mmCIF file of C-alpha atoms in Angstrom:
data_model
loop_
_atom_site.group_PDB
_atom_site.id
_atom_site.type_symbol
_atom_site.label_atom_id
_atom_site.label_comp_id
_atom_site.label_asym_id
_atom_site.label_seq_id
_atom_site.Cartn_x
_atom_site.Cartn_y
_atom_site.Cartn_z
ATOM 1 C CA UNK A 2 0.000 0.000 0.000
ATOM 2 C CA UNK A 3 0.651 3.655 -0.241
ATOM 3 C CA UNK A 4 2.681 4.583 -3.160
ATOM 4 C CA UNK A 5 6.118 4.511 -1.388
ATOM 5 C CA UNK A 6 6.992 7.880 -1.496
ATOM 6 C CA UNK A 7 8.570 8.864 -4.955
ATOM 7 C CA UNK A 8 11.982 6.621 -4.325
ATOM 8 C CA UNK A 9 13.984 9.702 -3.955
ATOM 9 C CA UNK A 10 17.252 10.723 -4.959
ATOM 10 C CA UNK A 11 18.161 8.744 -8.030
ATOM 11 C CA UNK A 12 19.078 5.476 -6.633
ATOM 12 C CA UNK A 13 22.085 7.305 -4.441
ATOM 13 C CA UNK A 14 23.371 5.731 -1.256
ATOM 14 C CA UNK A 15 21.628 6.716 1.659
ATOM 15 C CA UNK A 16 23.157 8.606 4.371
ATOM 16 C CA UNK A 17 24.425 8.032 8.171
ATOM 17 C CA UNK A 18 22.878 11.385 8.807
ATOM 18 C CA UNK A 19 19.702 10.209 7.159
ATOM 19 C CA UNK A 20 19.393 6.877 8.878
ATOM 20 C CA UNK A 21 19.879 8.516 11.977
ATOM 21 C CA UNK A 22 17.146 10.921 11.632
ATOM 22 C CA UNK A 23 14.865 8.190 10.197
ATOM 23 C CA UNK A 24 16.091 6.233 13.377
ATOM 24 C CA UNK A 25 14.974 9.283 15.569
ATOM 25 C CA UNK A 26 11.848 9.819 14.573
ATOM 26 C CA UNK A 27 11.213 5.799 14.700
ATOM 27 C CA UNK A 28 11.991 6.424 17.810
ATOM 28 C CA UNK A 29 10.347 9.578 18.842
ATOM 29 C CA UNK A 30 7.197 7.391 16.991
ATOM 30 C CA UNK A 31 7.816 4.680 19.399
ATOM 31 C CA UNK A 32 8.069 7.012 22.906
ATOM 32 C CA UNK A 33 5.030 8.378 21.970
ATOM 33 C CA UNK A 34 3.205 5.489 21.051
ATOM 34 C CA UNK A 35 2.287 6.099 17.948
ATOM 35 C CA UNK A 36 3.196 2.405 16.792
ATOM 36 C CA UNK A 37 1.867 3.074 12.814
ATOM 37 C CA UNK A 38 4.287 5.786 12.552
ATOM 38 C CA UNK A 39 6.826 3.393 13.769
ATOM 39 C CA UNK A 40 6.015 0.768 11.810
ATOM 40 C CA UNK A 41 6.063 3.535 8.503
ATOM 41 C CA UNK A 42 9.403 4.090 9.285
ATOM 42 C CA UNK A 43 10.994 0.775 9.982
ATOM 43 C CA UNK A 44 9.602 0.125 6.230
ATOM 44 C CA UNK A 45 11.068 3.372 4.869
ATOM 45 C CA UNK A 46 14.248 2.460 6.185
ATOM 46 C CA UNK A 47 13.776 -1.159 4.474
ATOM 47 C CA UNK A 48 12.605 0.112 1.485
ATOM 48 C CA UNK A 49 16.223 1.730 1.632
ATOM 49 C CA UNK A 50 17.853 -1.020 2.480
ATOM 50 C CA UNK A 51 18.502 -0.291 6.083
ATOM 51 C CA UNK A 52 17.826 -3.323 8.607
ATOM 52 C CA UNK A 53 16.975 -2.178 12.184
ATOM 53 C CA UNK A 54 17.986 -4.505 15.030
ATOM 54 C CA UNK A 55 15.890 -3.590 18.039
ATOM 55 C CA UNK A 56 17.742 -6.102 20.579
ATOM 56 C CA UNK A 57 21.570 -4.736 19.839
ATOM 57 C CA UNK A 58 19.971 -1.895 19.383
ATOM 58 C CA UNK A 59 21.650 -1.219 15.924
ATOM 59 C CA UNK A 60 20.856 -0.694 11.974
ATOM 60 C CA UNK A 61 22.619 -2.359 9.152
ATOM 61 C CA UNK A 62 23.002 -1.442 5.403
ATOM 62 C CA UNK A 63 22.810 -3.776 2.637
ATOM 63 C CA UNK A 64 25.976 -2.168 1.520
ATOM 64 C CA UNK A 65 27.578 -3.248 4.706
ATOM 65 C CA UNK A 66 27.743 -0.480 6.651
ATOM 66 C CA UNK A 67 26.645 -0.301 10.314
ATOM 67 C CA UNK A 68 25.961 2.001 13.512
ATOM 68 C CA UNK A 69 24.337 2.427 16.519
ATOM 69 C CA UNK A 70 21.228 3.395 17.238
ATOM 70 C CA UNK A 71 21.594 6.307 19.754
ATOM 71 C CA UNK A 72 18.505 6.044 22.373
ATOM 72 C CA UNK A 73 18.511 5.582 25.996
ATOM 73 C CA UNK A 74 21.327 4.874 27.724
ATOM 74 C CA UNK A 75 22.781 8.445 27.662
ATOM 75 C CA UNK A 76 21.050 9.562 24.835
ATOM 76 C CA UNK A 77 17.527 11.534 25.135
ATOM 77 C CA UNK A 78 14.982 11.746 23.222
ATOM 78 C CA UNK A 79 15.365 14.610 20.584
ATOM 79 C CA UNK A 80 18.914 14.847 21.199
ATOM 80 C CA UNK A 81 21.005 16.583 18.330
ATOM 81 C CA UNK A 82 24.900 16.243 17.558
ATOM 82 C CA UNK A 83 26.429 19.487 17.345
ATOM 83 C CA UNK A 84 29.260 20.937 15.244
ATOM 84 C CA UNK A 85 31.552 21.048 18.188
ATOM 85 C CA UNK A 86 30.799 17.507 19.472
ATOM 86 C CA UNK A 87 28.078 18.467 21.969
ATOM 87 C CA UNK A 88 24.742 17.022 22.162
ATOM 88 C CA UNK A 89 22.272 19.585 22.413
ATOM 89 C CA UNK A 90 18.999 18.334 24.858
ATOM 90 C CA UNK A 91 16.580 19.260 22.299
ATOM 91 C CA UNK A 92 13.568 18.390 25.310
ATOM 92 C CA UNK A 93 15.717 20.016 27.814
ATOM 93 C CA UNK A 94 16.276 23.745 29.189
ATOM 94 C CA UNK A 95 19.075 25.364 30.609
ATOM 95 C CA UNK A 96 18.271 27.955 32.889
ATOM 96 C CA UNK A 97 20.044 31.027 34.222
ATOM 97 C CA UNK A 98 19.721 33.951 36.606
ATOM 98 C CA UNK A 99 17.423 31.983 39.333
ATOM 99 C CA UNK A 100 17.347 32.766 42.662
ATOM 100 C CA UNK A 101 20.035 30.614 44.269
ATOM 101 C CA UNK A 102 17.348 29.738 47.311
ATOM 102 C CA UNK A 103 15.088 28.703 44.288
ATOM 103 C CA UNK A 104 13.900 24.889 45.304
ATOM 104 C CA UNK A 105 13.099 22.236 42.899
ATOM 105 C CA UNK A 106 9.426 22.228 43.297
ATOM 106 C CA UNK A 107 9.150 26.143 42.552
ATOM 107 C CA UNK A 108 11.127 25.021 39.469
ATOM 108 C CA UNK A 109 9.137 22.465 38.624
ATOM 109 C CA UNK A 110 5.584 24.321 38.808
ATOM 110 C CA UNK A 111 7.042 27.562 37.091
ATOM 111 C CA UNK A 112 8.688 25.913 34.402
ATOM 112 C CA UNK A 113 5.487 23.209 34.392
ATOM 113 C CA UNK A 114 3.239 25.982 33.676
ATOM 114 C CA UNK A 115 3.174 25.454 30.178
ATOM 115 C CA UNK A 116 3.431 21.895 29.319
ATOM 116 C CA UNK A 117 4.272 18.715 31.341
ATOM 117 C CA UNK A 118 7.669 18.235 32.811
ATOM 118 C CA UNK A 119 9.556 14.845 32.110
ATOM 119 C CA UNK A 120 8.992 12.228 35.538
ATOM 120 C CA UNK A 121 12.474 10.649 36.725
ATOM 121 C CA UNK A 122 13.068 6.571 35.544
ATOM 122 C CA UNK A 123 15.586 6.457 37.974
ATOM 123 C CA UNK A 124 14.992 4.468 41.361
ATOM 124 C CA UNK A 125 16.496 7.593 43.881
ATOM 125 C CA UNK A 126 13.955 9.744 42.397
ATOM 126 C CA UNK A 127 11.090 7.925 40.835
ATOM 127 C CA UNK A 128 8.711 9.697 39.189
ATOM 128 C CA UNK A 129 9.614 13.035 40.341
ATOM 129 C CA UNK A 130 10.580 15.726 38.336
ATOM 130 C CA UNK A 131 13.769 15.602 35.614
ATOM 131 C CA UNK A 132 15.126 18.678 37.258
ATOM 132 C CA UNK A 133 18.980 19.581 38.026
ATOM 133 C CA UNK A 134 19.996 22.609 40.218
ATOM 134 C CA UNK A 135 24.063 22.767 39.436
ATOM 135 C CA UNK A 136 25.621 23.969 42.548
ATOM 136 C CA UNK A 137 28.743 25.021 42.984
ATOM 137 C CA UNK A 138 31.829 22.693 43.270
ATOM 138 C CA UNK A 139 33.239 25.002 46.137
ATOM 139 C CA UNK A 140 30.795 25.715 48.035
ATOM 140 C CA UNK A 141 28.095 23.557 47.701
ATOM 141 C CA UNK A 142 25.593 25.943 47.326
ATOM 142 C CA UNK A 143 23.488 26.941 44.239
ATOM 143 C CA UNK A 144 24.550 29.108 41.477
ATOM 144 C CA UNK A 145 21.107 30.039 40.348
ATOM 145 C CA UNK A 146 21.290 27.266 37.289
ATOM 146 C CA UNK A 147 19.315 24.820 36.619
ATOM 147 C CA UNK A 148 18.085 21.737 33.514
ATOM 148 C CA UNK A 149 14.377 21.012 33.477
ATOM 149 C CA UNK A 150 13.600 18.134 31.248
ATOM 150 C CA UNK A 151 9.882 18.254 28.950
ATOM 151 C CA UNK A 152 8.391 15.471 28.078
ATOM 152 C CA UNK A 153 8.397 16.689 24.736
ATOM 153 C CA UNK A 154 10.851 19.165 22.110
ATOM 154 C CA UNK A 155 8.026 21.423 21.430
ATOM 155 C CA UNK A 156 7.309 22.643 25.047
ATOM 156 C CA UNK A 157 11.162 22.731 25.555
ATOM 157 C CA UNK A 158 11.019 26.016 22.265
ATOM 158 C CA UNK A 159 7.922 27.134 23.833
ATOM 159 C CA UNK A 160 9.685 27.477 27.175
ATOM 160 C CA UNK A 161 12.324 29.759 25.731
ATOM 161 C CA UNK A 162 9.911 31.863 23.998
ATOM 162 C CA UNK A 163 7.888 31.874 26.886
ATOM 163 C CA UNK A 164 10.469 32.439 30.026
ATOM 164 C CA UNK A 165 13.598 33.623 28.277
ATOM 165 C CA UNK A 166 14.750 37.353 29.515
ATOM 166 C CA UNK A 167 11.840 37.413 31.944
ATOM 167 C CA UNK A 168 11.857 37.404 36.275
ATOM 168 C CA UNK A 169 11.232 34.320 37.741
ATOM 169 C CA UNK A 170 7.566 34.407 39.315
ATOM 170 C CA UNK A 171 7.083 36.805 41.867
ATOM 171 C CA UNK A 172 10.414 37.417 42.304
ATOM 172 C CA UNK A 173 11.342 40.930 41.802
ATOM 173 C CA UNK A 174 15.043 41.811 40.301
ATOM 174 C CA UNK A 175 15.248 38.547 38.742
ATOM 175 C CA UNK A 176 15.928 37.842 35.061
ATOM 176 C CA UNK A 177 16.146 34.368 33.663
ATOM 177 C CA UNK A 178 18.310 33.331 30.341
ATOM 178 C CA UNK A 179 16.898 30.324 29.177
ATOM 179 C CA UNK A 180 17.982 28.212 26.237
ATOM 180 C CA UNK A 181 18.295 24.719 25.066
ATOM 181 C CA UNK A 182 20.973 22.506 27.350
ATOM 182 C CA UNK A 183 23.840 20.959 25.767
ATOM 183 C CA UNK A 184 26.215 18.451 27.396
ATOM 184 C CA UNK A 185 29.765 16.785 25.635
ATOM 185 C CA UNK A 186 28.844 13.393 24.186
ATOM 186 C CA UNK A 187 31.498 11.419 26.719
ATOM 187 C CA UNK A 188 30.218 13.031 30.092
ATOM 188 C CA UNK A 189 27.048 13.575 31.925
ATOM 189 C CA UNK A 190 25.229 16.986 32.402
ATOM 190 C CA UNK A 191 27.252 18.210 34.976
ATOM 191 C CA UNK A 192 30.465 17.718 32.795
ATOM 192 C CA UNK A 193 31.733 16.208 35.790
ATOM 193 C CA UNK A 194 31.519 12.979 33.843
ATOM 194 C CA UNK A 195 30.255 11.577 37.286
ATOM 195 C CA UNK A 196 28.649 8.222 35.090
ATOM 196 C CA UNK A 197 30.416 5.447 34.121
ATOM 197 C CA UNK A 198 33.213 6.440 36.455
ATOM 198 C CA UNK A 199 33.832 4.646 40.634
ATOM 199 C CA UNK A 200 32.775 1.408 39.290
ATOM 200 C CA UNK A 201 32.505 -1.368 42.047
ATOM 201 C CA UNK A 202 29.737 -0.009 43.938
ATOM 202 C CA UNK A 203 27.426 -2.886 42.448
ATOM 203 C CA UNK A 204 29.681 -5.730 43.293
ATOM 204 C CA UNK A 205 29.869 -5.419 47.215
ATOM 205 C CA UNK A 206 25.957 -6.502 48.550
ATOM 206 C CA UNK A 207 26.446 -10.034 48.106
ATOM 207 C CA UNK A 208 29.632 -12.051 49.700
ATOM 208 C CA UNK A 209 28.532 -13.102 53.180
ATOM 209 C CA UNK A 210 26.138 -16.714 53.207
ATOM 210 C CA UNK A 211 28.532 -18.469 50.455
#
């Protein structure tokens, strides 16, 4: 069914760049369950003779090329590869100028306002907010930054639109620069690369009754 889209560019090869944004919006398809989409796309990419391997999570080319398919595990949804090597958060915001005794649930229903805020998958924090105050390495204390995750890329523009350049809430004297995060691909947000690092902790728990 459905005409298969004009067969595009004159028998060419197809592109890393364009698997990967085929792969994305597969993806973005599958996150928000919209499972026809998907399936569209999984046939697009066969029609081009892509091959998607859900389990290793990676595609192959009947030309023999391969690659990874970048979600979860580091990767968010909407993320985008930038010139320099940086993934910009394309569902997340970075935020400037906050108060520094602004607390996470102030955050959370100002920047919630207009659209709902991504929950937490991990166990420490299930379900709450995907919010990160950065503090300062010195001190401890906060330096008036902050990431707030959306559940979705749209709400994420509409948040700079929306907040950028204006006072947070009631609070007089304040003025917030907000735009879309970006992290380096090797580390976490924090650039303190604080994954993957002090390995180990797993292990311990067991021992003892053997």
């Amino acid at each position: 069914g459905g005409g298969g889209g004009g067969g595009g560019g004159g028998g060419g090869q197809v592109t890393e760049d364009e698997i990967t944004v085929l792969v994305e919006r597969r993806n973005n398809a599958k996150n928000t369950r919209d499972f026809e989409e998907a399936d569209k796309i999984r046939d697009e990419l066969q029609a081009l003779g892509v091959r998607i391997d859900d389990k290793t999570r990676t595609w192959t080319t009947s030309d023999g090329r391969t690659g990874q398919m970048v979600s979860g595990g580091g990767f968010a949804r909407g993320d985008k590869l930038q010139a320099d090597g940086s993934l910009s958060w394309e569902n997340t915001i970075f935020i400037q100028g906050l108060p520094t005794d602004a607390r996470e649930n102030e955050i959370a229903e100002f920047f919630g306002s207009i659209g709902p805020i991504k929950k937490s998958k991990k166990n420490h924090s299930m379900g709450e907010p995907t919010i990160h105050i950065y503090k300062d390495k010195r001190t401890g204390q906060p330096k008036g930054e902050a990431t707030v995750s959306y559940e979705d890329v749209e709400t994420a523009k509409s948040a700079i639109e929306w907040f950028h350049g204006n006072p947070f809430g009631e609070r007089r004297g304040t003025k917030l620069s907000v735009s879309i995060a970006r992290r380096p691909t090797s580390g976490s947000w924090d650039r303190g690369g604080g994954r993957g690092r002090g390995r180990g902790g797993g292990g311990g728990g067991y021992g003892g009754g053997y």
